[in-house]
Tab-separated table of C-alpha atoms in Angstrom:
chain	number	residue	atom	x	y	z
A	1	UNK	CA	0.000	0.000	0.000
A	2	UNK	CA	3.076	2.447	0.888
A	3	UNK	CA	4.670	1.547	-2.423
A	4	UNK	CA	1.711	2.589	-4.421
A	5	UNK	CA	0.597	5.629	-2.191
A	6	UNK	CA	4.104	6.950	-2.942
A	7	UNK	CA	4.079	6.448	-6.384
A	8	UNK	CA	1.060	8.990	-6.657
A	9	UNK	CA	2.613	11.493	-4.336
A	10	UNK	CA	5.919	12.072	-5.358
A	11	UNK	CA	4.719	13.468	-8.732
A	12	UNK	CA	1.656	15.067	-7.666
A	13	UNK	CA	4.204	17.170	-4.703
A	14	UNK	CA	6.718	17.283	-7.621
A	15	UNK	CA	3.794	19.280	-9.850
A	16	UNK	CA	2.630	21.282	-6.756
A	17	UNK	CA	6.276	22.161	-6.301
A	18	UNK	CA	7.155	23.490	-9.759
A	19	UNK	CA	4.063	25.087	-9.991
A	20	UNK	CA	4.274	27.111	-6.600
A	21	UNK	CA	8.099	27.805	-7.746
A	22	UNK	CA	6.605	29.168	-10.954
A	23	UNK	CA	4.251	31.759	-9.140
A	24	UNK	CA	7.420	32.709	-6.888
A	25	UNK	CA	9.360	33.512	-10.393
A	26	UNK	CA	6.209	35.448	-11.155
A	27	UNK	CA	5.691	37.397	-8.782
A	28	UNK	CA	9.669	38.037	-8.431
A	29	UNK	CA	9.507	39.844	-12.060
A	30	UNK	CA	6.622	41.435	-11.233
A	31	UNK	CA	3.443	39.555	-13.108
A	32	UNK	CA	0.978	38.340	-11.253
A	33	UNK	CA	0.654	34.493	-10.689
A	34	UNK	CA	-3.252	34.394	-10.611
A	35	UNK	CA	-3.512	36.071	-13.761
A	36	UNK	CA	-0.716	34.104	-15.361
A	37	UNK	CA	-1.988	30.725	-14.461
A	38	UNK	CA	-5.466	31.659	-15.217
A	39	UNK	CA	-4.419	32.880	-18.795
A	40	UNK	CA	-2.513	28.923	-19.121
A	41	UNK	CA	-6.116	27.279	-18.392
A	42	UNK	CA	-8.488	29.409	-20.413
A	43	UNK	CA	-5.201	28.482	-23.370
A	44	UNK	CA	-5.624	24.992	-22.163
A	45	UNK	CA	-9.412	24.449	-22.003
A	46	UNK	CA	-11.011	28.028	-22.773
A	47	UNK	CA	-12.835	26.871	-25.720
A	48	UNK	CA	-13.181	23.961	-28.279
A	49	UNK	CA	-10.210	25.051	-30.294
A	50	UNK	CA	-7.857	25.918	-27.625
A	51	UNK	CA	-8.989	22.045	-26.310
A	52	UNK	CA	-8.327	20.400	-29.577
A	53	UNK	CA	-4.808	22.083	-29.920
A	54	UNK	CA	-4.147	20.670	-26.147
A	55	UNK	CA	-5.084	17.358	-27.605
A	56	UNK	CA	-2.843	17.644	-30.553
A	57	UNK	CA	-0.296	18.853	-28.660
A	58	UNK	CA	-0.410	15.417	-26.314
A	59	UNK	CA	0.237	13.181	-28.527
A	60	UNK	CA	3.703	13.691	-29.558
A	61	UNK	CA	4.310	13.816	-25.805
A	62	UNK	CA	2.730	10.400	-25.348
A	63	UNK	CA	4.719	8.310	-27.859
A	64	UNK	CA	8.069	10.119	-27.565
A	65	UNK	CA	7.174	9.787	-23.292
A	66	UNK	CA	6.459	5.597	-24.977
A	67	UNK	CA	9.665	5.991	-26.222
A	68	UNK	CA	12.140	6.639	-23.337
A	69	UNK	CA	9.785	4.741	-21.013
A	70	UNK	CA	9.944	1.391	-22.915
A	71	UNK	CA	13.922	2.077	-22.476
A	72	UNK	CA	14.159	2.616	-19.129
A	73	UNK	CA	12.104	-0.204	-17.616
A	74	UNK	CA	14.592	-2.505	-20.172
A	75	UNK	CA	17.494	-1.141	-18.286
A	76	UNK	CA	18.806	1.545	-21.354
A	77	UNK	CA	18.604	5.269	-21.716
A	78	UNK	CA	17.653	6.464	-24.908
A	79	UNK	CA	18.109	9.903	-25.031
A	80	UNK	CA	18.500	9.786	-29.181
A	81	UNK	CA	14.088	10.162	-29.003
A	82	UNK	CA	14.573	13.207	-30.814
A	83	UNK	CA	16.302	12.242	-33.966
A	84	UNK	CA	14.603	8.980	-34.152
A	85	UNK	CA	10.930	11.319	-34.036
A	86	UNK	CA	13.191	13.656	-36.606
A	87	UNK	CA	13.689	10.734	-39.483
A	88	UNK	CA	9.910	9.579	-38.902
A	89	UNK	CA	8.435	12.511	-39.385
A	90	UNK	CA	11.074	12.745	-43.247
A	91	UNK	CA	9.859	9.049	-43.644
A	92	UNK	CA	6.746	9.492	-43.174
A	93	UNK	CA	6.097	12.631	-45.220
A	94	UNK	CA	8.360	11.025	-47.999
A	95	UNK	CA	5.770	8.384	-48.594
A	96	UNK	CA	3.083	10.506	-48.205
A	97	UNK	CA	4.651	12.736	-51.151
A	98	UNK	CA	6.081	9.833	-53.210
A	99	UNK	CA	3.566	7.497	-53.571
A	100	UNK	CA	-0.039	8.028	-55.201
A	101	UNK	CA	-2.535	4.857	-53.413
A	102	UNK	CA	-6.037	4.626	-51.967
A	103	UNK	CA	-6.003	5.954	-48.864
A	104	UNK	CA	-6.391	2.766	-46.902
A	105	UNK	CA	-3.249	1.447	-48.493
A	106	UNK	CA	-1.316	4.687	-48.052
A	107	UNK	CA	-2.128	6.408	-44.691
A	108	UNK	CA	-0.807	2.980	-43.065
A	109	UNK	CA	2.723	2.751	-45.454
A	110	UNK	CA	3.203	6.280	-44.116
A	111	UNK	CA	2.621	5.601	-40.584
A	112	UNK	CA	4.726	2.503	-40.571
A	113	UNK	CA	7.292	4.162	-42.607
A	114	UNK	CA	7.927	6.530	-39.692
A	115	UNK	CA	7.851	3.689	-37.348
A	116	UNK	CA	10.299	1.941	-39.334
A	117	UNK	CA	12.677	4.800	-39.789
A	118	UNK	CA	12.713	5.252	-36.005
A	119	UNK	CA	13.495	1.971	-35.338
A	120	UNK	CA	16.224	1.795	-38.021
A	121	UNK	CA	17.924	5.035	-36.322
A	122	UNK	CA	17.636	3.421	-32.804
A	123	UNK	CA	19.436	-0.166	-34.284
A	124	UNK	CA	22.481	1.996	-34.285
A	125	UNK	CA	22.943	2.566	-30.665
A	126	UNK	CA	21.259	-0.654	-29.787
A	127	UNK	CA	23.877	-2.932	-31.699
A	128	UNK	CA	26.763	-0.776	-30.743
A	129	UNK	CA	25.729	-0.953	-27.053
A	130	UNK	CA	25.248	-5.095	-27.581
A	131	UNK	CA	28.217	-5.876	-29.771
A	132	UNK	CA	30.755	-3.176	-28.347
A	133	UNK	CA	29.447	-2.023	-25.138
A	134	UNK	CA	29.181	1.431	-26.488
A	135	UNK	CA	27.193	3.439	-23.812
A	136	UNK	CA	23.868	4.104	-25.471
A	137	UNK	CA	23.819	7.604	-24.046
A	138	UNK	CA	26.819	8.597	-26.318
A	139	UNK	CA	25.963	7.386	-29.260
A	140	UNK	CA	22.181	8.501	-29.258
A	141	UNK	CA	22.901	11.896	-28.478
A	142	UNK	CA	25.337	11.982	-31.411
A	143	UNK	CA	22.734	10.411	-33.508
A	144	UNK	CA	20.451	13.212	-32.687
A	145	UNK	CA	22.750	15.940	-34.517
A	146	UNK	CA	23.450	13.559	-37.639
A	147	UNK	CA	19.680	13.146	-37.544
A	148	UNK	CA	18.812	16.532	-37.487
A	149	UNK	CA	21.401	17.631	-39.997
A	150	UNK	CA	20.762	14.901	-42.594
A	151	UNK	CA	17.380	15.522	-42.362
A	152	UNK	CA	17.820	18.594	-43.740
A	153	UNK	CA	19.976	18.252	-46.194
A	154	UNK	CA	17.887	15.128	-47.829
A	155	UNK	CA	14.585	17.782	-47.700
A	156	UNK	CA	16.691	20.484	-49.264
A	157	UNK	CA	18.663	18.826	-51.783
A	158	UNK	CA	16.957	15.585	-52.388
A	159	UNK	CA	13.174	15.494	-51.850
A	160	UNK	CA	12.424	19.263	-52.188
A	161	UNK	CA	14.605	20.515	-54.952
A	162	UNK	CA	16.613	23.157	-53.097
A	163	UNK	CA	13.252	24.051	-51.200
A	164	UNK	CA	12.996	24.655	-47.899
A	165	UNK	CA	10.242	22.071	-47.237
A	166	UNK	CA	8.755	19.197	-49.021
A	167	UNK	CA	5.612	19.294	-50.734
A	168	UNK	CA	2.352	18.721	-48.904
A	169	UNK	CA	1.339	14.722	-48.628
A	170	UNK	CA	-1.222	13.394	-50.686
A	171	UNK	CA	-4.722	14.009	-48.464
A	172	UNK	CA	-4.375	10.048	-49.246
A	173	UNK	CA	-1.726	9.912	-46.764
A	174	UNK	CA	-2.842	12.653	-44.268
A	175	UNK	CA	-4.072	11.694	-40.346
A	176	UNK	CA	-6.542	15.575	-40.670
A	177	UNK	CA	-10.219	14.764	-39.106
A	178	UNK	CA	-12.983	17.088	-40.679
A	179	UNK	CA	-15.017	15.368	-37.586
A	180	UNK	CA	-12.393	16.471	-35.143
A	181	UNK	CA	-11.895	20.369	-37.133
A	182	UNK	CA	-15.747	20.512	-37.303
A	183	UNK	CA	-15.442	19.787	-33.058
A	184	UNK	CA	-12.959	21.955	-32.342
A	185	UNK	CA	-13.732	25.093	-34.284
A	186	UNK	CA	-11.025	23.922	-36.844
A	187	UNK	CA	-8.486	23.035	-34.302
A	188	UNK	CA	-5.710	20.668	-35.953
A	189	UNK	CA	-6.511	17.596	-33.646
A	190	UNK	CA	-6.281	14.864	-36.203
A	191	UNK	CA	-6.976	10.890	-35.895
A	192	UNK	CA	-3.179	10.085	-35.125
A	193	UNK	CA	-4.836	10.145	-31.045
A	194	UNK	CA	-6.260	7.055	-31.397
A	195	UNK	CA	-2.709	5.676	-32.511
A	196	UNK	CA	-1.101	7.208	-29.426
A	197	UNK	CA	-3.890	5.143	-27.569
A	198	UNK	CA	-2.979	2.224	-29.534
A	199	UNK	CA	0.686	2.348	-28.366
A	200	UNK	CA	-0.146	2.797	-24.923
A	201	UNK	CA	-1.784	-0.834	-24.769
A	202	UNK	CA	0.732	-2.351	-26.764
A	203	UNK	CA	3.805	-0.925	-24.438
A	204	UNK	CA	1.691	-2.102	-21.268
A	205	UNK	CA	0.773	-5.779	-23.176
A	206	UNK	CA	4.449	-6.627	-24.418
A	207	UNK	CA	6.343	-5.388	-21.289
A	208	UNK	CA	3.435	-6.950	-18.627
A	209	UNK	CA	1.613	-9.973	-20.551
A	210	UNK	CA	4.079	-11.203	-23.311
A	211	UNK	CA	7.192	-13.602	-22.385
A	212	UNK	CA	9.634	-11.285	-24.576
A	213	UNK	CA	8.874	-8.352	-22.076
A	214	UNK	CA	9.833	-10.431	-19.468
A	215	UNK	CA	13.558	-11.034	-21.307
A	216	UNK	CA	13.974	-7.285	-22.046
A	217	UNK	CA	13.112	-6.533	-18.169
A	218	UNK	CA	15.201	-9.300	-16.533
A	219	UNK	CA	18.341	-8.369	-19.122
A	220	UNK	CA	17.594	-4.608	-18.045
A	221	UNK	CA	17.700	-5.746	-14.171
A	222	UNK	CA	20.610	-8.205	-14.306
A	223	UNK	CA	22.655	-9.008	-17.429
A	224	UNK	CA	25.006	-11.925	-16.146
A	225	UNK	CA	21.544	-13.564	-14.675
A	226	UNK	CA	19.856	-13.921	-17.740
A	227	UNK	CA	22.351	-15.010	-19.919
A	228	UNK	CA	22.987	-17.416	-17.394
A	229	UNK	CA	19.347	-18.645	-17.620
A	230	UNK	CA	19.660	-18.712	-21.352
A	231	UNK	CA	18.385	-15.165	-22.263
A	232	UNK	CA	19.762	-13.935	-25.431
A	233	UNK	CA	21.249	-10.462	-24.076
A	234	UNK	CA	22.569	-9.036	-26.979
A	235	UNK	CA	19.123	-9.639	-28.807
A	236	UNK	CA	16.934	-7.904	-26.212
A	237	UNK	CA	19.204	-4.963	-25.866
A	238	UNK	CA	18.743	-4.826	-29.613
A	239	UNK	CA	15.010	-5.449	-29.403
A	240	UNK	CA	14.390	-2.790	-27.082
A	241	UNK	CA	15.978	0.354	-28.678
A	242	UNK	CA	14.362	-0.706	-31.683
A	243	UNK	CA	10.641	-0.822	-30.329
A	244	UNK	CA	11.621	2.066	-28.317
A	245	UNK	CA	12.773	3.746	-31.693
A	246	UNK	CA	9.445	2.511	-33.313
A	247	UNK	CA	7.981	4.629	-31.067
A	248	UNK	CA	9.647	7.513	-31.261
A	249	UNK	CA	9.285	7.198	-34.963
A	250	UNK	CA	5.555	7.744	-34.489
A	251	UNK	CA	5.783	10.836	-32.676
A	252	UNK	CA	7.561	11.862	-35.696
A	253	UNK	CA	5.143	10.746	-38.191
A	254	UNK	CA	1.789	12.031	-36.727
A	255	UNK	CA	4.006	15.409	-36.472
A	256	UNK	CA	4.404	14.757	-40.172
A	257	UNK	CA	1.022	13.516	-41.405
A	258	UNK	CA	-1.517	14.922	-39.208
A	259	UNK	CA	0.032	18.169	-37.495
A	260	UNK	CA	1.921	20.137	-40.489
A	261	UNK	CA	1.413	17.637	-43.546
A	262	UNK	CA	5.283	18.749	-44.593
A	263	UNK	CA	8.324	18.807	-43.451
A	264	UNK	CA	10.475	21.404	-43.292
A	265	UNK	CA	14.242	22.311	-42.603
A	266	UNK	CA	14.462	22.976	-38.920
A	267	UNK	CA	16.684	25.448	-37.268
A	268	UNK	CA	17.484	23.172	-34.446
A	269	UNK	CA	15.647	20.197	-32.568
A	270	UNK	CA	11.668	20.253	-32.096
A	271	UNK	CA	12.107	19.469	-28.024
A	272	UNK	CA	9.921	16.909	-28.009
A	273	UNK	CA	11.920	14.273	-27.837
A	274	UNK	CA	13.745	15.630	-24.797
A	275	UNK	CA	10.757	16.387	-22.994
A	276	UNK	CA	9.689	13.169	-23.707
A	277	UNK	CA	12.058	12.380	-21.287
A	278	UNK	CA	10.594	14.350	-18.667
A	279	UNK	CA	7.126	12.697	-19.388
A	280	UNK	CA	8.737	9.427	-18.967
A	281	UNK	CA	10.226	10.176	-15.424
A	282	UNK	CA	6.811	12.130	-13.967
A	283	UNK	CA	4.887	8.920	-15.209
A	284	UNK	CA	6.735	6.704	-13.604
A	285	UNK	CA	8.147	5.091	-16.631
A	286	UNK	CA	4.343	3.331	-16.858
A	287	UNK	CA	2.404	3.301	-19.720
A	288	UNK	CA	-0.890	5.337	-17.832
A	289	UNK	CA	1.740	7.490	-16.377
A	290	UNK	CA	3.378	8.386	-19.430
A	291	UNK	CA	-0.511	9.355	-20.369
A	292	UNK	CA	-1.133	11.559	-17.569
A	293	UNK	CA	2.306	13.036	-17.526
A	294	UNK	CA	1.431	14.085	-21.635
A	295	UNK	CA	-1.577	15.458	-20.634
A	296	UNK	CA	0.258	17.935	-18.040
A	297	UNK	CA	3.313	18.757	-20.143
A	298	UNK	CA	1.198	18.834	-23.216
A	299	UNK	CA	-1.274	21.184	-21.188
A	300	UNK	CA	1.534	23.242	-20.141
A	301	UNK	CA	3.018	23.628	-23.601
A	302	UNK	CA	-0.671	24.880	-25.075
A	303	UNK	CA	-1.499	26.957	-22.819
A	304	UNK	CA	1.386	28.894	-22.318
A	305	UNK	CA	1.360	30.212	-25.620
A	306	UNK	CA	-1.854	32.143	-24.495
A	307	UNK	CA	0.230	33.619	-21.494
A	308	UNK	CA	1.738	36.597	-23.522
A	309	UNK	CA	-1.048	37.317	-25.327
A	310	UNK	CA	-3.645	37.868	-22.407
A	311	UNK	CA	-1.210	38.834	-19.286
A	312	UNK	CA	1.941	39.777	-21.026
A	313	UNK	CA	3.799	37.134	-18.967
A	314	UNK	CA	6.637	35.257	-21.090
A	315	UNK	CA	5.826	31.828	-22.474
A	316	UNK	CA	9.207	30.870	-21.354
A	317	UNK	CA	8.200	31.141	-17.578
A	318	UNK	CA	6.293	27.335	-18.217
A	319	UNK	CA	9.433	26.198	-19.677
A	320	UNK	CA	10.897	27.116	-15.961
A	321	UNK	CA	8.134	25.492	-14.569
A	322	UNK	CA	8.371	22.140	-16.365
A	323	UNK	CA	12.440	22.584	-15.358
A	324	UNK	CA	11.637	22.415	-11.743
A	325	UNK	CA	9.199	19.247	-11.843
A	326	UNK	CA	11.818	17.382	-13.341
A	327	UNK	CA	14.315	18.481	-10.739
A	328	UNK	CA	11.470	17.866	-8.349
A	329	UNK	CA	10.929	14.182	-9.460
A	330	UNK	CA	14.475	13.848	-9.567
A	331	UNK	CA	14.494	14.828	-6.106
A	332	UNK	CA	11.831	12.177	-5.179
A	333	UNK	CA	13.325	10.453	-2.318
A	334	UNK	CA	13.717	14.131	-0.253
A	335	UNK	CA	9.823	14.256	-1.133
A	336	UNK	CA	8.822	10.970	0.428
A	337	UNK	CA	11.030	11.568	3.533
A	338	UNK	CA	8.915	14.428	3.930
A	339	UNK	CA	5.680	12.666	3.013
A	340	UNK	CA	6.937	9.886	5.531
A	341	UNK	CA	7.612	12.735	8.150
A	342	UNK	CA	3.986	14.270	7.560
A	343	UNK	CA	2.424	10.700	8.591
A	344	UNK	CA	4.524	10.350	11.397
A	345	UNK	CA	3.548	13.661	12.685
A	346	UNK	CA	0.086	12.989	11.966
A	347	UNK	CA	-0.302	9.928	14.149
C-alpha cells in the first residue's frame, strides 16, 4: 500500500512544487501568478479550439514519453528520441509525397514508414551498445545531430529541390479529421490520437503480458543472470531500442502527417523528444503514467502560448516550470522523507 501511495505522491508534490516555484518567479519579475496561471487554463481548455490544440499537442508527448519509457524499464537510456521522431516525421512525409494509393493502403505505409525509420535510427545505438558495449547515451545523443542535420539536407537537396520544405502529402496519406476540425472550431486535432492510444496498450501488453517483455526486463535488471538462464542479451538490448525507436518514430510521423502535412528544414531540434524524457520520469516510466504526464506537459506547452497574449507574462516562464518538476521528481526520495515525516507527525 506504501509503495503505491508513494508512487502517486511524489509526482503530484513534484507538480505542486514546480508550480508554486513558478508563481514565486512570477511574482519576483513582477506579473501576477493568478492572472498568469489563469491565462494557461483558459489556453488549455477556454474553448473547443484551444482544447483540440491541447489534444494535438499530447500526442507527440505520449509516444516520444512511450519511447524513453519502454527504455528505461529494459534497463537503457535512450536519449536519441529526438532524432529517431526527426527521421519519422522525413519518412513518413516522404511516402506521403512519393507514392499516389487509396487511402487505406497509403495512410498505413506512411505511418509505418515513420515507425520503421525510427526503429532503423535506434538499431544503431542498440547494436553498438550489444556488440561493443558502447554506452547508449553517447551514441544517441550523437545520432540526434546527424539526424537533425541529414534531415535537412535530404529535404533540401533531395526530396524538395533546393526548397525549404517538401511538398504537402497526398490528403491520401494525411491523419486531418474534418469530424475532429468541425469539433474543435477547426483546431488541428487529427486521428493520429487514437494511434497514441494504440501504443499505450501495446507498451503495457508486451512489457506486462508477453514472455519477450519479461527477457527485455530481466536483461535490463541483471545481465550476467539472464544469460545465465539462457536469455539472449545481446538480442533484447537490440530489441528494445528498436521498439523504443518505433515509437519515437511515431511521434515523428503524426508530427508529419496529421500536425503540419510537410516537413520542413528545422533550425534546431523540435524538443519533443527531450521532454519526452521528462514525461517518462513524472509517469513513472508506466504506460498510464506516461498518459497523464502528456496530458500535463502537453497542457503546459498549449497553454502557455496564451500567457503573452492575455497577461503579457513570457511563455518561457512554463518552460521554468516544467524545469523544476523534473528536478522535483528527480528529487523524489527528499519528497517521500517528507511525506513519511507528515504521517509520522500525523499519528
Amino acid at each position: 500500500m506504501s509503495k503505491y501511495f508513494y508512487k502517486l505522491t511524489s509526482p503530484l508534490f513534484a507538480v505542486i512544487l514546480g508550480l508554486l516555484a513558478g508563481a514565486i518567479i512570477m511574482l519576483i519579475s513582477g506579473y501576477n501568478p493568478v492572472k498568469g496561471y489563469g491565462a494557461m487554463l483558459e489556453g488549455i481548455l477556454g474553448d473547443s479550439y484551444y482544447a483540440g490544440e491541447t489534444l494535438r499537442t499530447i500526442i507527440p508527448y505520449i509516444l516520444a514519453g512511450l519511447a524513453v519509457a519502454f527504455a528505461f524499464r529494459t534497463g537503457l537510456f535512450n536519449i536519441g528520441v529526438e532524432g529517431q521522431l526527426i527521421v519519422g516525421w522525413l519518412a513518413a512525409v516522404w511516402v506521403g509525397v512519393a507514392f499516389d494509393l487509396p487511402k487505406i493502403i497509403h495512410l498505413p505505409l506512411a505511418v509505418l514508414a515513420g515507425a520503421v525509420a525510427g526503429s532503423l535510427w535506434a538499431f544503431i545505438p542498440g547494436y553498438l551498445k550489444a556488440k561493443f558495449r558502447v554506452h547508449e547515451v553517447i551514441v544517441s545523443i550523437m545520432l540526434n545531430y546527424t539526424a537533425l542535420y541529414v534531415t535537412n539536407y535530404l529535404i533540401q537537396n533531395v526530396i524538395s529541390d533546393n526548397q525549404d520544405k517538401t511538398e504537402r502529402i497526398a490528403e491520401t496519406a494525411s491523419l486531418r479529421s474534418p469530424l475532429f476540425e468541425s469539433l474543435t472550431d477547426f483546431s488541428r486535432l487529427h486521428w493520429g490520437i487514437f494511434i497514441a492510444i494504440i501504443c499505450v496498450f501495446i507498451m503495457w501488453l508486451i512489457l506486462e503480458k508477453t514472455k519477450t517483455g519479461f527477457e527485455l526486463k530481466a536483461v535490463g535488471f541483471n545481465q550476467q543472470a539472464s544469460e545465465y538462464s539462457g536469455m539472449s542479451v545481446n538480442k533484447n538490448i537490440i530489441l528494445s531500442m528498436v521498439i523504443s525507436g518505433a515509437f519515437a518514430g511515431l511521434a515523428g510521423a503524426m508530427e508529419g502527417l496529421g500536425t503540419f502535412g510537410y516537413a520542413a528544414i528545422k533550425g534546431g531540434f523540435t524538443g519533443i523528444g527531450f521532454d519526452g524524457i521528462a514525461v517518462a520520469l513524472l509517469g513513472g516510466n508506466s504506460a498510464i503514467g506516461v498518459v497523464l504526464a502528456a496530458f500535463l506537459f502537453g497542457g503546459l506547452k498549449a497553454g502557455a502560448i496564451n500567457m503573452p497574449l492575455e497577461t503579457g507574462i513570457p511563455s518561457e516562464i512554463v518552460d521554468i516550470v516544467i524545469a523544476l518538476i523534473i528536478f522535483f521528481v528527480a528529487s523524489s526520495y527528499f519528497i517521500r522523507w517528507i511525506v513519511q515525516r507528515f504521517k509520522k507527525g500525523a499519528k
